[in-house]
Amino acid sequence: MSVQSAAADVDVDLKQLFASLARRWLRTVLVVLVVTGLAFALASLATRHYKAETQVEIVPRESVYTRPASNNSDTDKPILDEQGVATQVQIISSNEILKQVAQKLGLEKLPEFNDALDMSPLSRLLVLVGLKSDPMEIPTEERVLKKMHEKLNVYGVEKTRIIAIEFSSEDPKLAAAIPDDIAAAYIAGQGAAKLESNNAAADFLAPEIADLQRQVKDAEAKVAAYRAQSDLLMGGNNSVLATQQLSELSSELSKVRANRAAAEATADGVRKALQNGGSLDAVPEVLSSNLIQRLRERQVELRTNIADLSTTLLDNHPRIRALKSQLSDLDAQIRSEAQKVMKGLLMQAETAKARESQLVADVNTLKAASAQAGEQQVDLDALQRDAAAKRQQLELYLTNYREAASRQDRKYLPVDARIVSKASVPSEAYFPKIGPIVGAAFAASLLLMAVLTLLQELFSGRAMRPASGARFEPIDEVAMPATARSEPSGRLEPLIPSEPANRAAETPWPPETISDPEARPTAEPVAESEPEAEPVTEVRRPRSVLGEIDIEKAAEKLIASGAARAIFVSPEGDEAAASAILVAREVSDAGLRVLLLDLTASGAASRPMLDSGLFPGITDLLASQAQFSDVIHADLYSDCHVIPVGTADPVRAMRAADRLPIIMQSLTTAYDLVVVECGPADAQGISRLGGDATEVFLSMLEPDDEVAQAAVKLIENGYPDVTLVTPLGHEPPGTPGRRSAA
């Protein structure tokens, strides 16, 4: 889709444009030489300025042997971060340090830093007439500081803890001396600040230490008095004596209970063995008796003798009977001794039980005493903690005070900064640089003259030429509804692409909006090289081929056929667009909902309906700068609606030409009939606008060859039912003057 405006009827002739540079070379060269010479003279006569730089490193200067013990754990931490370095930059450029340097070097006596010392006659005159402030009204110190700030540049070197101090001056020695003195004053100021802080710390710690010593003494006295008052005697393991005794009695009570239980269990086992006639060998306490052990040995010996004699003697032998009698006596003695052991165990259990009762009574007594001692111990611990905290704070204050006092006496306070590079006297001025200044003046003046020459050529119009394909042929003016023809105002191509028209587009219609024909610009016809084509056979006039209908019959045809779209092609230009306007109004008067879509470049179809061409329209819709509700407007003279050309950039709208079928489909859904005025378009140009129930009309003012050729091309390219319609002689219905196409 091709979108052009009236401004596209001319192009820029680049050859003619750049040829103006060659025609005006002498003026350009003279101006460039003059500007370059002035720049050279000014640079040569300008006062020389020199710049020097001193670098200061922010680094700890404390020795490992003199560093306080509390700071030994912080040796690996950076001394300053990025914000800290920026803070030091502000300190270095502070007025306090600059005042010290100015007083030391006597800068108030130099005209470079004190404007009031050497004022030129021109400066005095400007002061008298009020165009310049009087420097004498400003204090001398403030004038000097202002000049120093203008010439001073302090900045932190990126990704380092180095601060650079730059200073510029007309005197190279002064340019080197001032940054060195600023760095020295900064380091001295830091040392003084540290000394002041150390002295303040020592003065603060001295009375605090005296007060803490008194408090520690009082706290420890309270601890001793409370311990004596509460009779909290301390035993082993730093515990109260009552608590320690309770622990010992509890241990002894456990042992007694264990012994009693063991004695009772053993006695019970011996009793059961004696009662049941069981063997006593399984009872360890019985076997451990010496008498029972000897009886057992004698019993074993008798049994051995009986066994030996049984081999030669019978059981009733007196000797064997005697030995068996002795063996029975031994068993009785063993049982008797076992009963004695059992009685001893029972006695032991009774003794342990009595001891247990006594220990339980003692433990209960100590429990009450221990509980009371525990309550008192809580209060004592609180007093001890208070005394310990004060003692610890006193020791810390004493340590810090000794360190501060030693540094105060020796005045040893190393500053965390050092000068790593002193300024050297510059031998070459940094301003002015004659070469770069002259080169920049030459390039800038040359570029400026070239731009001015090109702009002058453009504004004069000598570098403009008619656009390719534009032809300006005078035609008769047609005033609607009358049959007179208006004068042409230049070619305006339609919004949709078409083959180059053989006739120029007429002036935007109606003719009342056109200025005086004598004041309109005219363009010379531009010869175009046309490719040779085969000779075209003579075409019969459309009137004899298709016939010709008027506005009323065209409206009746659209209503009768139920057409949803009516596409009007106007090969004769903008004046022929009256057919689309009149047909749309006729159908709208019949009661149908009708919308006219203006696709002409000049707005010839919509301007008479809105009396203006500044409304948003189809180009705004295609460029996504407006919506349907913004681009649809009401006809001022009928019930018809209209979408004008719009105000958006036509080139940008042309990129969205593929959206036209979608837009047409939406419009046909909302309206009974959509009338599209395409201007001098061809069959390819209107292909995107067609659809179901579409009628194609060819608007005609005169039945000449141009109209006939346009009709034949439409028929040959797939539009056999094209209808010729003419607006000539149409009289709108209703009250005269209510509306018209003109």
GROMACS .gro file of N, CA, C and O in nm, residues 66-137:
model
  288
   66THR      N    1   5.364  -0.147   6.867
   66THR     CA    2   5.301  -0.039   6.943
   66THR      C    3   5.150  -0.042   6.933
   66THR      O    4   5.084   0.043   6.992
   67ARG      N    5   5.096  -0.134   6.858
   67ARG     CA    6   4.951  -0.140   6.841
   67ARG      C    7   4.887  -0.184   6.972
   67ARG      O    8   4.934  -0.279   7.037
   68PRO      N    9   4.778  -0.119   7.016
   68PRO     CA   10   4.710  -0.163   7.138
   68PRO      C   11   4.663  -0.307   7.127
   68PRO      O   12   4.629  -0.356   7.019
   69ALA      N   13   4.662  -0.375   7.244
   69ALA     CA   14   4.625  -0.517   7.244
   69ALA      C   15   4.483  -0.538   7.195
   69ALA      O   16   4.450  -0.639   7.135
   70SER      N   17   4.395  -0.440   7.219
   70SER     CA   18   4.255  -0.455   7.177
   70SER      C   19   4.238  -0.448   7.026
   70SER      O   20   4.135  -0.486   6.974
   71ASN      N   21   4.340  -0.398   6.953
   71ASN     CA   22   4.329  -0.383   6.807
   71ASN      C   23   4.403  -0.491   6.731
   71ASN      O   24   4.409  -0.487   6.609
   72ASN      N   25   4.462  -0.588   6.801
   72ASN     CA   26   4.539  -0.691   6.730
   72ASN      C   27   4.451  -0.779   6.644
   72ASN      O   28   4.496  -0.833   6.543
   73SER      N   29   4.326  -0.795   6.680
   73SER     CA   30   4.236  -0.881   6.602
   73SER      C   31   4.182  -0.812   6.478
   73SER      O   32   4.120  -0.875   6.394
   74ASP      N   33   4.206  -0.679   6.463
   74ASP     CA   34   4.151  -0.605   6.350
   74ASP      C   35   4.257  -0.571   6.246
   74ASP      O   36   4.236  -0.484   6.161
   75THR      N   37   4.371  -0.637   6.251
   75THR     CA   38   4.480  -0.601   6.159
   75THR      C   39   4.450  -0.635   6.015
   75THR      O   40   4.500  -0.571   5.924
   76ASP      N   41   4.363  -0.736   5.993
   76ASP     CA   42   4.334  -0.778   5.856
   76ASP      C   43   4.216  -0.703   5.795
   76ASP      O   44   4.186  -0.721   5.677
   77LYS      N   45   4.146  -0.619   5.870
   77LYS     CA   46   4.032  -0.546   5.818
   77LYS      C   47   4.077  -0.421   5.745
   77LYS      O   48   4.174  -0.357   5.784
   78PRO      N   49   4.008  -0.384   5.635
   78PRO     CA   50   4.046  -0.261   5.563
   78PRO      C   51   4.022  -0.140   5.650
   78PRO      O   52   3.924  -0.131   5.723
   79ILE      N   53   4.113  -0.043   5.640
   79ILE     CA   54   4.102   0.075   5.724
   79ILE      C   55   3.986   0.162   5.681
   79ILE      O   56   3.917   0.220   5.765
   80LEU      N   57   3.961   0.175   5.550
   80LEU     CA   58   3.852   0.259   5.500
   80LEU      C   59   3.787   0.192   5.380
   80LEU      O   60   3.856   0.133   5.298
   81ASP      N   61   3.656   0.206   5.371
   81ASP     CA   62   3.586   0.159   5.253
   81ASP      C   63   3.571   0.274   5.154
   81ASP      O   64   3.633   0.381   5.170
   82GLU      N   65   3.490   0.254   5.052
   82GLU     CA   66   3.473   0.357   4.948
   82GLU      C   67   3.415   0.486   5.006
   82GLU      O   68   3.460   0.596   4.972
   83GLN      N   69   3.318   0.473   5.096
   83GLN     CA   70   3.260   0.592   5.157
   83GLN      C   71   3.361   0.662   5.246
   83GLN      O   72   3.363   0.786   5.254
   84GLY      N   73   3.448   0.584   5.313
   84GLY     CA   74   3.549   0.645   5.398
   84GLY      C   75   3.650   0.725   5.318
   84GLY      O   76   3.691   0.835   5.359
   85VAL      N   77   3.691   0.671   5.203
   85VAL     CA   78   3.784   0.746   5.117
   85VAL      C   79   3.718   0.874   5.066
   85VAL      O   80   3.781   0.981   5.061
   86ALA      N   81   3.589   0.865   5.029
   86ALA     CA   82   3.519   0.985   4.984
   86ALA      C   83   3.511   1.089   5.096
   86ALA      O   84   3.520   1.210   5.071
   87THR      N   85   3.496   1.044   5.219
   87THR     CA   86   3.495   1.137   5.332
   87THR      C   87   3.629   1.208   5.346
   87THR      O   88   3.635   1.330   5.369
   88GLN      N   89   3.737   1.133   5.331
   88GLN     CA   90   3.870   1.195   5.339
   88GLN      C   91   3.892   1.294   5.226
   88GLN      O   92   3.960   1.396   5.244
   89VAL      N   93   3.834   1.268   5.110
   89VAL     CA   94   3.845   1.363   4.999
   89VAL      C   95   3.781   1.496   5.037
   89VAL      O   96   3.836   1.604   5.011
   90GLN      N   97   3.664   1.489   5.101
   90GLN     CA   98   3.598   1.613   5.143
   90GLN      C   99   3.677   1.685   5.252
   90GLN      O  100   3.681   1.808   5.256
   91ILE      N  101   3.741   1.608   5.340
   91ILE     CA  102   3.822   1.671   5.445
   91ILE      C  103   3.941   1.744   5.384
   91ILE      O  104   3.975   1.856   5.425
   92ILE      N  105   4.006   1.681   5.284
   92ILE     CA  106   4.123   1.743   5.222
   92ILE      C  107   4.086   1.875   5.154
   92ILE      O  108   4.162   1.972   5.157
   93SER      N  109   3.968   1.880   5.091
   93SER     CA  110   3.928   2.001   5.020
   93SER      C  111   3.847   2.095   5.109
   93SER      O  112   3.781   2.186   5.058
   94SER      N  113   3.849   2.077   5.238
   94SER     CA  114   3.773   2.162   5.329
   94SER      C  115   3.838   2.300   5.341
   94SER      O  116   3.958   2.319   5.316
   95ASN      N  117   3.758   2.396   5.383
   95ASN     CA  118   3.807   2.533   5.397
   95ASN      C  119   3.914   2.545   5.504
   95ASN      O  120   4.004   2.629   5.494
   96GLU      N  121   3.906   2.464   5.609
   96GLU     CA  122   4.002   2.474   5.718
   96GLU      C  123   4.143   2.446   5.670
   96GLU      O  124   4.238   2.520   5.702
   97ILE      N  125   4.161   2.342   5.591
   97ILE     CA  126   4.294   2.309   5.540
   97ILE      C  127   4.339   2.412   5.438
   97ILE      O  128   4.456   2.454   5.437
   98LEU      N  129   4.248   2.456   5.352
   98LEU     CA  130   4.286   2.556   5.251
   98LEU      C  131   4.324   2.688   5.316
   98LEU      O  132   4.413   2.759   5.267
   99LYS      N  133   4.259   2.724   5.426
   99LYS     CA  134   4.297   2.846   5.497
   99LYS      C  135   4.440   2.837   5.549
   99LYS      O  136   4.518   2.933   5.539
  100GLN      N  137   4.476   2.721   5.605
  100GLN     CA  138   4.612   2.703   5.657
  100GLN      C  139   4.714   2.718   5.545
  100GLN      O  140   4.817   2.785   5.561
  101VAL      N  141   4.687   2.657   5.429
  101VAL     CA  142   4.781   2.664   5.317
  101VAL      C  143   4.789   2.807   5.264
  101VAL      O  144   4.898   2.858   5.233
  102ALA      N  145   4.673   2.876   5.254
  102ALA     CA  146   4.673   3.013   5.204
  102ALA      C  147   4.751   3.105   5.295
  102ALA      O  148   4.827   3.193   5.249
  103GLN      N  149   4.737   3.090   5.426
  103GLN     CA  150   4.813   3.173   5.519
  103GLN      C  151   4.961   3.141   5.515
  103GLN      O  152   5.045   3.231   5.525
  104LYS      N  153   4.995   3.014   5.500
  104LYS     CA  154   5.136   2.975   5.497
  104LYS      C  155   5.207   3.031   5.375
  104LYS      O  156   5.321   3.079   5.383
  105LEU      N  157   5.141   3.027   5.258
  105LEU     CA  158   5.203   3.072   5.132
  105LEU      C  159   5.172   3.217   5.101
  105LEU      O  160   5.224   3.270   5.001
  106GLY      N  161   5.088   3.283   5.179
  106GLY     CA  162   5.055   3.422   5.154
  106GLY      C  163   4.984   3.443   5.021
  106GLY      O  164   5.017   3.535   4.944
  107LEU      N  165   4.885   3.362   4.992
  107LEU     CA  166   4.816   3.370   4.863
  107LEU      C  167   4.732   3.496   4.848
  107LEU      O  168   4.701   3.536   4.736
  108GLU      N  169   4.693   3.556   4.960
  108GLU     CA  170   4.612   3.678   4.950
  108GLU      C  171   4.690   3.794   4.889
  108GLU      O  172   4.632   3.895   4.848
  109LYS      N  173   4.823   3.782   4.879
  109LYS     CA  174   4.905   3.887   4.820
  109LYS      C  175   4.928   3.867   4.671
  109LYS      O  176   4.996   3.948   4.608
  110LEU      N  177   4.876   3.758   4.615
  110LEU     CA  178   4.897   3.729   4.473
  110LEU      C  179   4.772   3.768   4.394
  110LEU      O  180   4.660   3.733   4.431
  111PRO      N  181   4.789   3.841   4.282
  111PRO     CA  182   4.673   3.881   4.201
  111PRO      C  183   4.596   3.761   4.145
  111PRO      O  184   4.478   3.771   4.116
  112GLU      N  185   4.664   3.647   4.131
  112GLU     CA  186   4.596   3.529   4.077
  112GLU      C  187   4.485   3.482   4.168
  112GLU      O  188   4.384   3.429   4.121
  113PHE      N  189   4.500   3.504   4.300
  113PHE     CA  190   4.401   3.458   4.397
  113PHE      C  191   4.321   3.572   4.458
  113PHE      O  192   4.226   3.547   4.531
  114ASN      N  193   4.360   3.695   4.430
  114ASN     CA  194   4.291   3.811   4.487
  114ASN      C  195   4.262   3.908   4.374
  114ASN      O  196   4.352   3.982   4.328
  115ASP      N  197   4.139   3.909   4.326
  115ASP     CA  198   4.102   3.993   4.212
  115ASP      C  199   4.114   4.141   4.242
  115ASP      O  200   4.131   4.223   4.151
  116ALA      N  201   4.105   4.178   4.368
  116ALA     CA  202   4.104   4.320   4.401
  116ALA      C  203   4.243   4.384   4.392
  116ALA      O  204   4.254   4.507   4.394
  117LEU      N  205   4.349   4.305   4.381
  117LEU     CA  206   4.484   4.362   4.379
  117LEU      C  207   4.519   4.422   4.244
  117LEU      O  208   4.589   4.523   4.237
  118ASP      N  209   4.475   4.363   4.137
  118ASP     CA  210   4.515   4.409   4.003
  118ASP      C  211   4.394   4.405   3.911
  118ASP      O  212   4.378   4.313   3.830
  119MET      N  213   4.310   4.505   3.923
  119MET     CA  214   4.191   4.513   3.839
  119MET      C  215   4.221   4.594   3.714
  119MET      O  216   4.276   4.704   3.722
  120SER      N  217   4.183   4.542   3.600
  120SER     CA  218   4.203   4.612   3.474
  120SER      C  219   4.102   4.726   3.462
  120SER      O  220   3.998   4.726   3.528
  121PRO      N  221   4.132   4.825   3.375
  121PRO     CA  222   4.035   4.934   3.356
  121PRO      C  223   3.899   4.883   3.309
  121PRO      O  224   3.795   4.937   3.349
  122LEU      N  225   3.898   4.779   3.226
  122LEU     CA  226   3.771   4.725   3.180
  122LEU      C  227   3.691   4.667   3.296
  122LEU      O  228   3.570   4.687   3.307
  123SER      N  229   3.759   4.599   3.386
  123SER     CA  230   3.690   4.542   3.501
  123SER      C  231   3.635   4.651   3.591
  123SER      O  232   3.523   4.641   3.643
  124ARG      N  233   3.713   4.758   3.609
  124ARG     CA  234   3.664   4.868   3.693
  124ARG      C  235   3.542   4.934   3.630
  124ARG      O  236   3.448   4.972   3.700
  125LEU      N  237   3.545   4.947   3.496
  125LEU     CA  238   3.431   5.007   3.428
  125LEU      C  239   3.306   4.919   3.443
  125LEU      O  240   3.196   4.969   3.468
  126LEU      N  241   3.324   4.789   3.429
  126LEU     CA  242   3.210   4.699   3.446
  126LEU      C  243   3.154   4.704   3.588
  126LEU      O  244   3.034   4.694   3.609
  127VAL      N  245   3.244   4.723   3.686
  127VAL     CA  246   3.198   4.735   3.824
  127VAL      C  247   3.120   4.864   3.844
  127VAL      O  248   3.016   4.868   3.911
  128LEU      N  249   3.167   4.972   3.779
  128LEU     CA  250   3.100   5.101   3.794
  128LEU      C  251   2.959   5.099   3.734
  128LEU      O  252   2.866   5.157   3.791
  129VAL      N  253   2.943   5.034   3.619
  129VAL     CA  254   2.812   5.032   3.554
  129VAL      C  255   2.722   4.922   3.610
  129VAL      O  256   2.607   4.909   3.569
  130GLY      N  257   2.773   4.841   3.701
  130GLY     CA  258   2.692   4.739   3.766
  130GLY      C  259   2.682   4.608   3.691
  130GLY      O  260   2.599   4.524   3.726
  131LEU      N  261   2.767   4.590   3.588
  131LEU     CA  262   2.765   4.463   3.514
  131LEU      C  263   2.852   4.356   3.578
  131LEU      O  264   2.849   4.241   3.535
  132LYS      N  265   2.929   4.393   3.678
  132LYS     CA  266   3.017   4.298   3.745
  132LYS      C  267   3.020   4.333   3.893
  132LYS      O  268   3.020   4.450   3.931
  133SER      N  269   3.020   4.230   3.977
  133SER     CA  270   3.022   4.255   4.121
  133SER      C  271   3.158   4.306   4.164
  133SER      O  272   3.262   4.268   4.108
  134ASP      N  273   3.158   4.393   4.262
  134ASP     CA  274   3.282   4.451   4.313
  134ASP      C  275   3.352   4.350   4.403
  134ASP      O  276   3.295   4.307   4.505
  135PRO      N  277   3.474   4.307   4.370
  135PRO     CA  278   3.543   4.209   4.455
  135PRO      C  279   3.577   4.262   4.593
  135PRO      O  280   3.598   4.185   4.686
  136MET      N  281   3.581   4.395   4.609
  136MET     CA  282   3.613   4.451   4.739
  136MET      C  283   3.501   4.428   4.839
  136MET      O  284   3.523   4.437   4.961
  137GLU      N  285   3.382   4.399   4.790
  137GLU     CA  286   3.270   4.373   4.881
  137GLU      C  287   3.279   4.235   4.945
  137GLU      O  288   3.209   4.209   5.043
   0.00000   0.00000   0.00000
